[in-house]
Amino acid sequence: MSQAIHPAPKGFAGPNTITKSRYEDDYSESVEHPEAFWARMAQRIDWMRFPTKIKDVSFREEDFRIRWFEDGELNVSVNCIDRHLEKHGDKTALLFEADDPDAPDESRHVSYHALHGMVCRLANALRGLGVGKGDRVTLYLPMIPEAAVAMLACARIGAVHSVVFGGFSPDALAGRIADCGSKLVITADEALRGGRRVPLKANVDEALKRPGTNCVETVLVVKRTGAPVPMQMPRDRWYETVVAGQPETCEPERMNAEDPLFILYTSGSTGKPKGVLHTTGGYITYASLTHECVFDLREDDVYWCTADVGWVTGHSYVVYGPLANAATTLMFEGVPNYPDTGRFWQVCDKHKVTIFYTAPTAIRALMREGDAPVRKHSRHSLRLLGTVGEPINPEAWEWYYKVVGDSRCPIVDTWWQTETGGILIAPLPQATPQKPGSAGEPFYGVRPALVDAEGRLLDGPADGNLVLLDSWPGQMRTVFGDHQRFIDTYFKTYPGMYFTGDGCRRDEDGYYWITGRVDDVINVSGHRLGTAEVESALVAHPKVAEAAVVGCPHEIKGQGIYAFVTLNAGEPATDDLRAELVGWVRKEIGPIASPDHLQWAPGLPKTRSGKIMRRILRKIAEDAPDQLGDTSTLADPGVVESLVRERLNRT
Ligand code: WTA
């Protein structure tokens, strides 16, 4: 493990930068007197009714509840737009950089004033289409301003949005539409990414043929590329036509702090993706506070988070956190390597980006291209860098620090999850000297702890499973439609504690080092996938009898997908069939789920009760056949030998 420590460079601090002593004082107050602390923090939000009840939480099953600011009333879109109009009306809210750098007329600056008009017009249109408080709306959109507008328009009228990443397949989209019973879908004719077109509208058409999706009454279609797409009347309507002529103001819905704001589907160890539900008051308080503190936000910042709005990072740190803070937030439609691998830095120079927040997988991929594409651009405007989504290896951290940041920008390595709504563990750039590879210290109100397999709390420097002992306002409140699953998934493994699913080490300075998932979730390029989802896609193929999927180390993606597949008796195992199965998984879930390795398995290692021993498969996939451990409890130990012999991921 790297021993380097990087304090913030001299001259980094601004007038409001959080110092070490301020962090320590506020952190102590936040855990010793959470009610007083969060009542104070709630003042950053414009409430229609200020909450008098701050926190009401129990993680025990018998009286389980998580409630924050429960008698408060507010509207998130008002907090992200209206309240800024007087002082910041002309400030750029959304800075849109299109996929193609040579189509400058496609890039746009959307001021807070303009954003207000766009959101109100769409909100009025949605109301006119019969969408109201509590109704679900699915968004399947490219990274264009309309995606943020649609989220905020839902928030304005109290509709609950469910954003589905544009890279997901029609089947994955259909499952998510059906699960939450969406009344309306907003999509685009096509998305543009790295010069390639993604047929979003056609995917929606496919999805809406699947069972369970006839809840959808209306599909609004944004024109992005202008490609001809079939419109099915009266279901399909052009977005532009529907918003045209709508009034530029729209009465915001009064929302209770605990009313739902959005659902976002994420993968877990078992079963179908879960609809993670976030509510209104706690979420926006937490997203805006973390965004301001962790990124040391300043008035003139041009802030760029490269995440897609289809993931939680896009929700909290492209849209809600920055806009609640009246920041300028850049939305990038493209990819890091188009038209060349200097694109990120070209965009930084073009828009004078000051804060840049991306994923380790992108950093590793760009590092492989060498320093020249970075050095070609000045990057002088940058003052702070961030990472999120997966552990960052110290080599990539150092490259990011030295080459991208010219050793003048602190790096905040932010650990959090879809379920947590906002950042839970991260260095504050001035207060916490950074150790490459460590996410540093807990944010205000966050009480991380490490436990061993039996749930015993570990003291001091230790290695264990990461749990959280108390709630924070941004915590998810339930799994949409299945509250018991919420309790079973997160609060049963270690009763009375929230279990993150991550392994972690705490060092002698109290810094946390996340080591990765300890459950059956794999993290591919920062995207979460359940091994069970990939397995069920594989066994849905008519020639497949059985499949087991595990993660394996991957130089760029962090983790890759390694599938063991048993074919039906008599089915020849050919290279053509292998390619067909990889393509099948892409089609069933989406390109991010394509297996990197697919090994034919005449049999899978099982216990005598028929349970697949994944521990053994993981070691085979890691190319560590000498660490298989005890195989004597297997029903047929001979299977392992042949799997080891034929393994694919040799280093
Ligand atoms: C992993 C993304 C190490 C972790 C915001 C977590 C990280 C999962 C980090 C959540 C980090 C996220 N260091 N690991 N800085 N950030 N992770 O729900 O395993 O897409 O449990 O949320 O990503 O992924 P999710």
XYZ file of N, CA and C and ligand atoms in Angstrom, residues 266 312-313 387-391 413-419 500 502 514 516-517 523 526 528, ligand 1:
94
model
N -30.907 -0.329 -8.965
C -29.518 -0.741 -8.835
C -29.451 -2.223 -8.543
N -26.433 7.147 -9.975
C -26.718 8.027 -8.849
C -25.783 9.235 -8.825
N -24.554 9.056 -9.303
C -23.620 10.182 -9.319
C -24.178 11.307 -10.192
N -12.695 11.512 -7.611
C -12.980 10.200 -8.194
C -14.110 9.533 -7.435
N -14.775 8.616 -8.117
C -15.917 7.918 -7.521
C -16.200 6.630 -8.282
N -16.759 5.666 -7.570
C -17.339 4.506 -8.233
C -16.673 3.190 -7.937
N -15.391 3.216 -7.616
C -14.642 1.989 -7.367
C -13.332 2.391 -6.713
N -12.655 1.419 -6.142
C -11.364 1.758 -5.548
C -10.410 2.260 -6.634
N -11.253 11.386 -3.139
C -11.694 10.035 -3.495
C -12.951 9.787 -2.671
N -14.106 9.794 -3.342
C -15.380 9.829 -2.623
C -16.044 8.463 -2.628
N -16.241 7.897 -1.462
C -16.925 6.607 -1.360
C -18.388 6.825 -0.998
N -19.254 6.213 -1.752
C -20.687 6.218 -1.437
C -21.396 5.233 -2.322
N -22.717 5.183 -2.276
C -23.499 4.184 -2.997
C -24.830 4.791 -3.447
N -25.470 4.123 -4.390
C -26.823 4.538 -4.793
C -27.706 4.678 -3.555
N -27.548 3.741 -2.641
C -28.379 3.698 -1.448
C -28.118 4.867 -0.499
N -23.032 -2.263 4.148
C -22.773 -1.644 2.851
C -22.518 -2.653 1.736
N -19.507 -3.715 1.299
C -18.101 -3.470 0.969
C -17.167 -3.967 2.073
N -11.370 1.386 1.062
C -12.384 0.439 0.588
C -11.693 -0.614 -0.277
N -13.487 -3.200 -1.869
C -14.379 -3.724 -2.915
C -15.497 -4.551 -2.310
N -16.391 -5.009 -3.165
C -17.583 -5.705 -2.698
C -17.220 -7.069 -2.103
N -18.336 -4.821 -9.886
C -18.243 -3.413 -10.214
C -17.407 -3.292 -11.489
N -16.968 0.825 -12.716
C -17.773 1.671 -11.836
C -19.276 1.430 -11.965
N -22.446 -1.025 -11.375
C -22.811 -2.170 -10.544
C -23.636 -3.181 -11.300
C -18.002 1.151 -4.964
C -21.678 4.833 -6.870
C -14.023 2.456 -3.561
C -18.337 0.428 -3.678
C -21.584 6.182 -6.145
C -19.804 0.758 -3.478
C -16.179 2.742 -4.310
C -20.314 0.759 -4.899
C -16.022 4.146 -4.274
C -21.529 1.618 -5.079
C -14.746 4.669 -3.876
C -18.044 3.674 -4.912
N -13.794 3.784 -3.521
N -15.183 1.914 -3.944
N -14.481 5.974 -3.845
N -17.193 4.689 -4.655
N -17.435 2.493 -4.716
O -24.281 2.256 -6.123
O -18.132 -0.946 -3.866
O -23.120 2.625 -8.338
O -20.478 -0.183 -2.686
O -22.736 4.102 -6.359
O -19.224 1.266 -5.672
O -21.861 1.751 -6.429
P -23.071 2.658 -6.866
